[in-house]
mmCIF file of C-alpha atoms in Angstrom:
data_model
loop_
_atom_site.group_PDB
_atom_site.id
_atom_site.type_symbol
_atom_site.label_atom_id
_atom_site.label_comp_id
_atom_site.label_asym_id
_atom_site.label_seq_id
_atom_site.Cartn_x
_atom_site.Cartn_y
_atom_site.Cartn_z
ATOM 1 C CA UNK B 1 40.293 3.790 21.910
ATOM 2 C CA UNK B 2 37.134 5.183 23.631
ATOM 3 C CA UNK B 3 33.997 3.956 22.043
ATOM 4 C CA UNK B 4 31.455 5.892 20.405
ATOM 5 C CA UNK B 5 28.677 7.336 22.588
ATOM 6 C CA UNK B 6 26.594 6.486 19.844
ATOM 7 C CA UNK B 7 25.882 2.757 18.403
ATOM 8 C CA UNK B 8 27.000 3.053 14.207
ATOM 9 C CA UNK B 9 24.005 1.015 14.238
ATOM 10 C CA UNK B 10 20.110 0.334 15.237
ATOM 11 C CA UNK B 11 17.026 -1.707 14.222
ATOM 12 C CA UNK B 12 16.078 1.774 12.372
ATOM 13 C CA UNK B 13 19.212 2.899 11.106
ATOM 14 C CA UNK B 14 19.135 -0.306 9.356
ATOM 15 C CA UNK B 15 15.396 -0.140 8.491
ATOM 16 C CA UNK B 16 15.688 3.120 6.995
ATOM 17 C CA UNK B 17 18.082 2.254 4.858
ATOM 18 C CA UNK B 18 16.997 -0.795 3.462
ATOM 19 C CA UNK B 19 13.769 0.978 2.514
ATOM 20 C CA UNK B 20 15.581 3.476 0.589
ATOM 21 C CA UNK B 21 17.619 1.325 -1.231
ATOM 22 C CA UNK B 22 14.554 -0.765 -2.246
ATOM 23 C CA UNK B 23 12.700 2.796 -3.110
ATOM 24 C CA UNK B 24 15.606 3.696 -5.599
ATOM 25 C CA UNK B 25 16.483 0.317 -7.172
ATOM 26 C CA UNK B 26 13.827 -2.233 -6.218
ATOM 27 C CA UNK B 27 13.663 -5.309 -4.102
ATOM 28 C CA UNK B 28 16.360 -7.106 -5.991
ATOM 29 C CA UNK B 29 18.931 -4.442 -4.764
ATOM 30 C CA UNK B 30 18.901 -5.159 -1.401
ATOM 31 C CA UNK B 31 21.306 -7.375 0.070
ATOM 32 C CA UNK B 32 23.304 -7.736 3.207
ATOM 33 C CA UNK B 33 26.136 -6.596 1.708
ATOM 34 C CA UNK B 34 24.562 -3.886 -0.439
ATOM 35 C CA UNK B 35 23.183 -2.600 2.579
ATOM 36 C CA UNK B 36 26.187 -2.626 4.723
ATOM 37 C CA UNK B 37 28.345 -0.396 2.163
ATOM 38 C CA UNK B 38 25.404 1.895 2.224
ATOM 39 C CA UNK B 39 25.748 2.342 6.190
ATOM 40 C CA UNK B 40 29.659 1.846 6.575
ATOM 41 C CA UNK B 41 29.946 -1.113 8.175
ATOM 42 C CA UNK B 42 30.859 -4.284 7.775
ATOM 43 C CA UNK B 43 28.128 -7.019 6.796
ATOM 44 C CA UNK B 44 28.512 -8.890 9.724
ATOM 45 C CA UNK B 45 27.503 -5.935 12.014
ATOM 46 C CA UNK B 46 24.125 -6.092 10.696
ATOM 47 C CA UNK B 47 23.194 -9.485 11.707
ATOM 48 C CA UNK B 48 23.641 -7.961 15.475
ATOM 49 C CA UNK B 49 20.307 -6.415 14.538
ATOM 50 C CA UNK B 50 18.503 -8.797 11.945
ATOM 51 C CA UNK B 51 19.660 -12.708 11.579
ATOM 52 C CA UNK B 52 18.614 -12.889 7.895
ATOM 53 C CA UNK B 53 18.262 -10.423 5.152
ATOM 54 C CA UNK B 54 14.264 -11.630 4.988
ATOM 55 C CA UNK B 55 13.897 -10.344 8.621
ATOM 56 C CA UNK B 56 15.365 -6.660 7.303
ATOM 57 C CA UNK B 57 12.772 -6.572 4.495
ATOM 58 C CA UNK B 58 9.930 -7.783 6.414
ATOM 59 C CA UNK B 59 11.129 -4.533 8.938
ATOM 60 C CA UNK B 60 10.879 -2.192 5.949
ATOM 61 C CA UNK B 61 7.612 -3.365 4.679
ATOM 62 C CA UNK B 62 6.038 -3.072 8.235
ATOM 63 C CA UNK B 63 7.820 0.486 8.391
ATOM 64 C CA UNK B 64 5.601 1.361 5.498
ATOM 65 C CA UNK B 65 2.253 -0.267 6.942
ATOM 66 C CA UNK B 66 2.827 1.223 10.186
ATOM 67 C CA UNK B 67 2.171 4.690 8.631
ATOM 68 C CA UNK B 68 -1.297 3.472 7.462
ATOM 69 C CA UNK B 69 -3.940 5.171 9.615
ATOM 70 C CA UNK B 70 -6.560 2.232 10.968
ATOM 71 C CA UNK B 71 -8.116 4.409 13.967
ATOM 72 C CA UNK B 72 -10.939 5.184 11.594
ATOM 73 C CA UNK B 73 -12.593 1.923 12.699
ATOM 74 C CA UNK B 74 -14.797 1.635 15.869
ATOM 75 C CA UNK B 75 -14.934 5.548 15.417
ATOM 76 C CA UNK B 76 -17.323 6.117 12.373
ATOM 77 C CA UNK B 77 -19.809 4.365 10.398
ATOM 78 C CA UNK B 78 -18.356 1.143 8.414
ATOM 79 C CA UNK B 79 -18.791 3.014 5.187
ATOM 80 C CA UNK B 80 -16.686 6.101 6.114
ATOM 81 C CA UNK B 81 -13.645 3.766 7.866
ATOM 82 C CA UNK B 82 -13.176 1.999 5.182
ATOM 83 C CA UNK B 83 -13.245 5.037 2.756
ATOM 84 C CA UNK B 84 -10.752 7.167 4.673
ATOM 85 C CA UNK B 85 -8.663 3.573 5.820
ATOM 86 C CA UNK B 86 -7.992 2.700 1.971
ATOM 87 C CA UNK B 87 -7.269 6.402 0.778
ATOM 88 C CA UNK B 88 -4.442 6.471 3.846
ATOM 89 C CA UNK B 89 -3.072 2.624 2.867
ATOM 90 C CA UNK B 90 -2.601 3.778 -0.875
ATOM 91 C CA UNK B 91 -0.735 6.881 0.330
ATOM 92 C CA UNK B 92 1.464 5.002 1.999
ATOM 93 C CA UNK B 93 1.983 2.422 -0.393
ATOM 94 C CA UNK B 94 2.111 5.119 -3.323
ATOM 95 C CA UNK B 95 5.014 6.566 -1.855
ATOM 96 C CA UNK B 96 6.965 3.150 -1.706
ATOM 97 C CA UNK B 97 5.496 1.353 -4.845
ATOM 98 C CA UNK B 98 9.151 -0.723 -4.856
ATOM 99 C CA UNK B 99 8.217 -3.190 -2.211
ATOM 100 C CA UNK B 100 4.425 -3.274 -3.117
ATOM 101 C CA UNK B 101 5.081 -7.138 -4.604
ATOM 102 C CA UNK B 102 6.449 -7.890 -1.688
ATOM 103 C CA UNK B 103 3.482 -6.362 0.879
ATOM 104 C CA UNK B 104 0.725 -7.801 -1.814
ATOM 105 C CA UNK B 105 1.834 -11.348 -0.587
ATOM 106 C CA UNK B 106 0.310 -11.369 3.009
ATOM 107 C CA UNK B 107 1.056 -9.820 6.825
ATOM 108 C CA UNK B 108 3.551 -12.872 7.447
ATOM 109 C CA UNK B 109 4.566 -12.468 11.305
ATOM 110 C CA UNK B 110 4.728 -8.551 10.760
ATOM 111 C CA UNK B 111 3.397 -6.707 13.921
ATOM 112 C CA UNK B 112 2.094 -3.616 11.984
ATOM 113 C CA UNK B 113 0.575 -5.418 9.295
ATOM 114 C CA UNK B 114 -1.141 -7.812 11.607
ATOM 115 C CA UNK B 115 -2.499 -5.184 13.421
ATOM 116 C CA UNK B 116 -4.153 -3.358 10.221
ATOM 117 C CA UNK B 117 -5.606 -7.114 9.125
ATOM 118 C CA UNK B 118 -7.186 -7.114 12.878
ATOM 119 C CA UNK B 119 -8.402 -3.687 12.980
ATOM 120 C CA UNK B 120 -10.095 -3.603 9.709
ATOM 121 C CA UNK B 121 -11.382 -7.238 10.349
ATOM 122 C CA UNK B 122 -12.561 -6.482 13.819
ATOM 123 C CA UNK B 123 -14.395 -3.138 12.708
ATOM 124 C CA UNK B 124 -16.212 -4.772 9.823
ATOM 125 C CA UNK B 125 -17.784 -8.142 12.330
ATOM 126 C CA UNK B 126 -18.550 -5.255 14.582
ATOM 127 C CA UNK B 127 -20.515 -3.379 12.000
ATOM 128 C CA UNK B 128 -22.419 -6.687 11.589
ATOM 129 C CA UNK B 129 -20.505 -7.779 8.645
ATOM 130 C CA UNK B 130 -20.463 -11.780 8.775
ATOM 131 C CA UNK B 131 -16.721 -13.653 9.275
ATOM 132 C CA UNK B 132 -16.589 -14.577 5.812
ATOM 133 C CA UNK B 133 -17.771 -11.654 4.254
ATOM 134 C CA UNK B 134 -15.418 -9.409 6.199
ATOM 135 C CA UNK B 135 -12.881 -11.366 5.239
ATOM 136 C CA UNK B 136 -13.595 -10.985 1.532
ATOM 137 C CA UNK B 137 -13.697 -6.867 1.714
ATOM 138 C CA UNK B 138 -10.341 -7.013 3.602
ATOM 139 C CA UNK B 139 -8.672 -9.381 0.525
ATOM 140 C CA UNK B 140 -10.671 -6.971 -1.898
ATOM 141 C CA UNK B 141 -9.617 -3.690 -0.335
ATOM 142 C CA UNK B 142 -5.905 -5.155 -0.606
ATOM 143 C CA UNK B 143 -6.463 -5.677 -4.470
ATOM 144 C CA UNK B 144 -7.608 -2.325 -5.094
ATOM 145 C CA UNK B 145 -4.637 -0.352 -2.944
ATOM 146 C CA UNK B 146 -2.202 -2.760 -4.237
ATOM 147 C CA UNK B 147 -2.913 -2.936 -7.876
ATOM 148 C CA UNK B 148 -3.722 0.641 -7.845
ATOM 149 C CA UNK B 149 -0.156 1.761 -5.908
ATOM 150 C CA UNK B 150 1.662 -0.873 -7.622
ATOM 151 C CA UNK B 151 2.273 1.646 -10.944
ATOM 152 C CA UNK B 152 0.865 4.327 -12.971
ATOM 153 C CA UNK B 153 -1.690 3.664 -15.813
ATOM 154 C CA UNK B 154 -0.808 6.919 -17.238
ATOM 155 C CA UNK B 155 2.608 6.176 -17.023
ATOM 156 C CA UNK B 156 1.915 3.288 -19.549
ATOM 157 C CA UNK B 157 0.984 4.622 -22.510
ATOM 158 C CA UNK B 158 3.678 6.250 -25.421
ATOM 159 C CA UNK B 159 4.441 10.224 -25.343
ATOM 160 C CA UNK B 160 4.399 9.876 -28.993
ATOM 161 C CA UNK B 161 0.978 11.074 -30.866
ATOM 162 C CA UNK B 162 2.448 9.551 -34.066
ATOM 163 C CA UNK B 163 2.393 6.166 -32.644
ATOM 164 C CA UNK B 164 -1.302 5.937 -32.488
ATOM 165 C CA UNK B 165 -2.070 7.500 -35.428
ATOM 166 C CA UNK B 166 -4.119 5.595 -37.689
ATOM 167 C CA UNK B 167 -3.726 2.459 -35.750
ATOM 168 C CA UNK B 168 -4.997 3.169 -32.969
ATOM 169 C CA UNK B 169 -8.107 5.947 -33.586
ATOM 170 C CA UNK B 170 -10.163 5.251 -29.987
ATOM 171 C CA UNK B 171 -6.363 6.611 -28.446
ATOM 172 C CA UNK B 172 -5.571 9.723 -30.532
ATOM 173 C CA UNK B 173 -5.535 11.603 -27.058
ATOM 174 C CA UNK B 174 -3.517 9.104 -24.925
ATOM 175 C CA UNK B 175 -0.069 10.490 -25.308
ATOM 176 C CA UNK B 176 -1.173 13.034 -23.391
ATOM 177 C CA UNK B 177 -2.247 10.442 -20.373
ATOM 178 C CA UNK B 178 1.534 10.731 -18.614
ATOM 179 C CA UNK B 179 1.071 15.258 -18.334
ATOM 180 C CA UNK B 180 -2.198 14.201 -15.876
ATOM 181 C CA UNK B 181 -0.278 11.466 -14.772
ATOM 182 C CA UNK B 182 -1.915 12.328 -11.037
ATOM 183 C CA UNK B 183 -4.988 13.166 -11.539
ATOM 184 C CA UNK B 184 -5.709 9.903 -13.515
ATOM 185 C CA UNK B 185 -4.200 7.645 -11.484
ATOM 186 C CA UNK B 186 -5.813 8.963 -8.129
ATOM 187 C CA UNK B 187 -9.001 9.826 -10.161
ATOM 188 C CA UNK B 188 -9.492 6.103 -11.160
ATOM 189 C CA UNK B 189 -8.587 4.986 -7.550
ATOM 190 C CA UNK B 190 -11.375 7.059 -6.318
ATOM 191 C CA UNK B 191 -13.984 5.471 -8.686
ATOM 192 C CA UNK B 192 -12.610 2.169 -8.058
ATOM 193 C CA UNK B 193 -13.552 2.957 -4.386
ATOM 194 C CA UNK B 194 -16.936 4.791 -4.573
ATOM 195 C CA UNK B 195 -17.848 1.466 -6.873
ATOM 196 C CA UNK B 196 -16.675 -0.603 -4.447
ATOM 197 C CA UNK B 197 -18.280 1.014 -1.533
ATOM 198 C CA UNK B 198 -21.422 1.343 -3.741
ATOM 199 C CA UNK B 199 -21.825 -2.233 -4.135
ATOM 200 C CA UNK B 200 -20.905 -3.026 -0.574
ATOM 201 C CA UNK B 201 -23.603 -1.064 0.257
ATOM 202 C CA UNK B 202 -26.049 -3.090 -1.712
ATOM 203 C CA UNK B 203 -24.832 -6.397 -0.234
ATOM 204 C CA UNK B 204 -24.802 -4.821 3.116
ATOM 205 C CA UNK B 205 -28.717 -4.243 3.089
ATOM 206 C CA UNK B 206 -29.069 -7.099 0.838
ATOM 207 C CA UNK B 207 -27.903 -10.014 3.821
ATOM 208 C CA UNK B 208 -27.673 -7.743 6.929
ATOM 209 C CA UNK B 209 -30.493 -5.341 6.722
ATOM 210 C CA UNK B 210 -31.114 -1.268 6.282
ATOM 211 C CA UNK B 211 -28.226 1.212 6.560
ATOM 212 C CA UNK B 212 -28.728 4.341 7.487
ATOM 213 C CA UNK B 213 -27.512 7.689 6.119
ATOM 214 C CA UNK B 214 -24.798 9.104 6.184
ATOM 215 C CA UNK B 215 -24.722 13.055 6.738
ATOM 216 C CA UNK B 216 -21.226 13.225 5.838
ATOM 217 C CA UNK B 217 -19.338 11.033 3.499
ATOM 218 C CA UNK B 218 -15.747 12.335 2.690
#
């Protein structure tokens, strides 16, 4: 029988896959064997590619960071990078908020997030940030894009107006929350981030010294 000219199976056949399946059903979904029906092939066949279902989800969640833009730094002031770095890490995580437990728990050994931790890192000590402090907006920029991809506040509240009635008279208007479902939810990310930047501004010139201004601020 004259083999395919085409492998069934690659690093991001398999990648792809597993990322869906944790996109559609969450990280308790994905197994070897889950997978493997999913792709039409046998379970073994995967380990030719990945020696433990661990090493396929730490491929999927460094598919995800890998489409988070960090060329921002070294390119414009500190302010700006980290402004336009955090609104293009909660896209990305937005769009896969399934594995978002999994990313909130560190870079591990993954290339692409170890790459984001040093470019971010590297661009704030170059800005004059000190070590520590650097270190500190990095873990607090991960807060913010994780707690703020990891679900919808909108999405939390009843669609029933009856339910709040009377009980609850400071909410009469929050059944209404999940129709603007977008627009709150990237709304409050964007104050959470002009506070944050705000106050980093302050401690900036508070320990380092003057900043100047910025002409443009997207």
């Amino acid at each position: 029988m004259a083999r395919p000219r085409t492998a069934l199976l690659s690093r991001e056949r398999i990648v792809a896959a597993a990322l869906a399946l944790v996109d559609a059903e969450g990280l308790d979904a994905l197994s070897t064997r889950r997978l493997a029906t999913e792709l039409g092939v046998r379970g073994p066949s995967l380990y030719n590619h990945f020696p433990t279902k661990d090493e396929i989800l730490d491929a999927a969640a460094d598919a995800v960071i890998e489409q988070v833009d960090t060329s921002f730094f070294g390119r414009y002031d500190w302010r700006v990078a980290l402004r336009l770095w955090g609104r293009s890490y909660r896209d990305a995580l937005a769009a896969h908020p399934n594995i978002v437990p999994f990313l909130a728990q560190g870079p591990g050994r993954r290339p692409a997030a170890l790459a984001m931790a040093d470019a971010v890192y590297g661009g704030l000590v170059d800005a004059g940030w000190p070590h520590a402090r650097a270190t500190h907006i990095g873990a607090l920029m991960r807060y913010l894009v994780a707690g703020s991809a990891l679900g919808s506040f909108a999405r939390g509240f009843v669609e029933d107006p009856e339910f709040y009635d009377g009980r609850y008279p400071h909410l009469s208007q929050a059944h209404l929350l999940a129709e603007h479902q977008k627009s709150v939810d990237e709304g409050a990310f964007a104050l959470g981030l002009d506070a944050l930047l705000t106050g980093l501004s302050a401690e900036y010139e508070r320990i380092i010294g003057p900043l100047p201004p910025l002409s443009t601020y997207p």
